[in-house]
Amino acid sequence: LLSQLESKRQSTAGVSLDEEMANMIRFQHAYNAAARYITTIDEAIEVIVNRMGLVGR
């Protein structure tokens, strides 16, 4: 009975903990991918700037 009541309460609350956890994991993966992308671009810009500096000397 208690389990049924808890299930009913969660279904009417409108928040699925499983769905929220899945979303959080998906957002974390997206954040990590964006961070890797920014790091790659930053490294590429650093290489370009350093090579341009050597050409001008």
Short mmCIF file of C-alpha atoms in Angstrom, two decimals:
data_model
loop_
_atom_site.label_atom_id
_atom_site.label_comp_id
_atom_site.label_asym_id
_atom_site.label_seq_id
_atom_site.Cartn_x
_atom_site.Cartn_y
_atom_site.Cartn_z
CA LEU A 1 0.00 0.00 0.00
CA LEU A 2 2.77 2.41 0.93
CA SER A 3 4.58 1.68 -2.33
CA GLN A 4 1.40 2.32 -4.32
CA LEU A 5 0.82 5.61 -2.53
CA GLU A 6 4.40 6.72 -3.17
CA SER A 7 4.08 5.78 -6.84
CA LYS A 8 0.80 7.70 -7.10
CA ARG A 9 2.32 10.73 -5.37
CA GLN A 10 5.29 10.80 -7.75
CA SER A 11 3.10 10.42 -10.82
CA THR A 12 0.91 13.34 -9.77
CA ALA A 13 3.86 15.49 -8.74
CA GLY A 14 4.91 15.63 -12.39
CA VAL A 15 8.60 15.01 -11.74
CA SER A 16 10.16 11.74 -12.79
CA LEU A 17 13.42 11.17 -10.96
CA ASP A 18 14.59 8.78 -13.67
CA GLU A 19 13.88 11.36 -16.37
CA GLU A 20 15.60 14.10 -14.37
CA MET A 21 18.68 11.90 -13.88
CA ALA A 22 18.76 11.04 -17.59
CA ASN A 23 18.54 14.74 -18.46
CA MET A 24 21.30 15.60 -16.00
CA ILE A 25 23.59 12.97 -17.51
CA ARG A 26 22.77 14.18 -21.03
CA PHE A 27 23.53 17.80 -20.07
CA GLN A 28 26.78 16.75 -18.39
CA HIS A 29 27.88 14.96 -21.57
CA ALA A 30 27.02 18.04 -23.64
CA TYR A 31 28.96 20.26 -21.23
CA ASN A 32 32.00 17.98 -21.41
CA ALA A 33 31.84 17.94 -25.21
CA ALA A 34 31.64 21.74 -25.32
CA ALA A 35 34.59 22.01 -22.93
CA ARG A 36 36.68 19.70 -25.13
CA TYR A 37 35.71 21.74 -28.21
CA ILE A 38 36.73 25.01 -26.55
CA THR A 39 40.02 23.48 -25.41
CA THR A 40 40.75 22.30 -28.96
CA ILE A 41 39.97 25.72 -30.45
CA ASP A 42 42.08 27.41 -27.77
CA GLU A 43 45.04 25.15 -28.58
CA ALA A 44 44.62 25.78 -32.31
CA ILE A 45 44.57 29.55 -31.80
CA GLU A 46 47.65 29.32 -29.60
CA VAL A 47 49.53 27.39 -32.32
CA ILE A 48 48.47 29.91 -34.99
CA VAL A 49 49.52 32.90 -32.88
CA ASN A 50 52.86 31.33 -32.00
CA ARG A 51 53.65 30.48 -35.64
CA MET A 52 52.74 33.99 -36.80
CA GLY A 53 55.05 35.36 -34.16
CA LEU A 54 57.94 33.28 -35.53
CA VAL A 55 57.29 34.39 -39.12
CA GLY A 56 57.52 38.05 -38.19
CA ARG A 57 61.00 37.72 -36.67
#
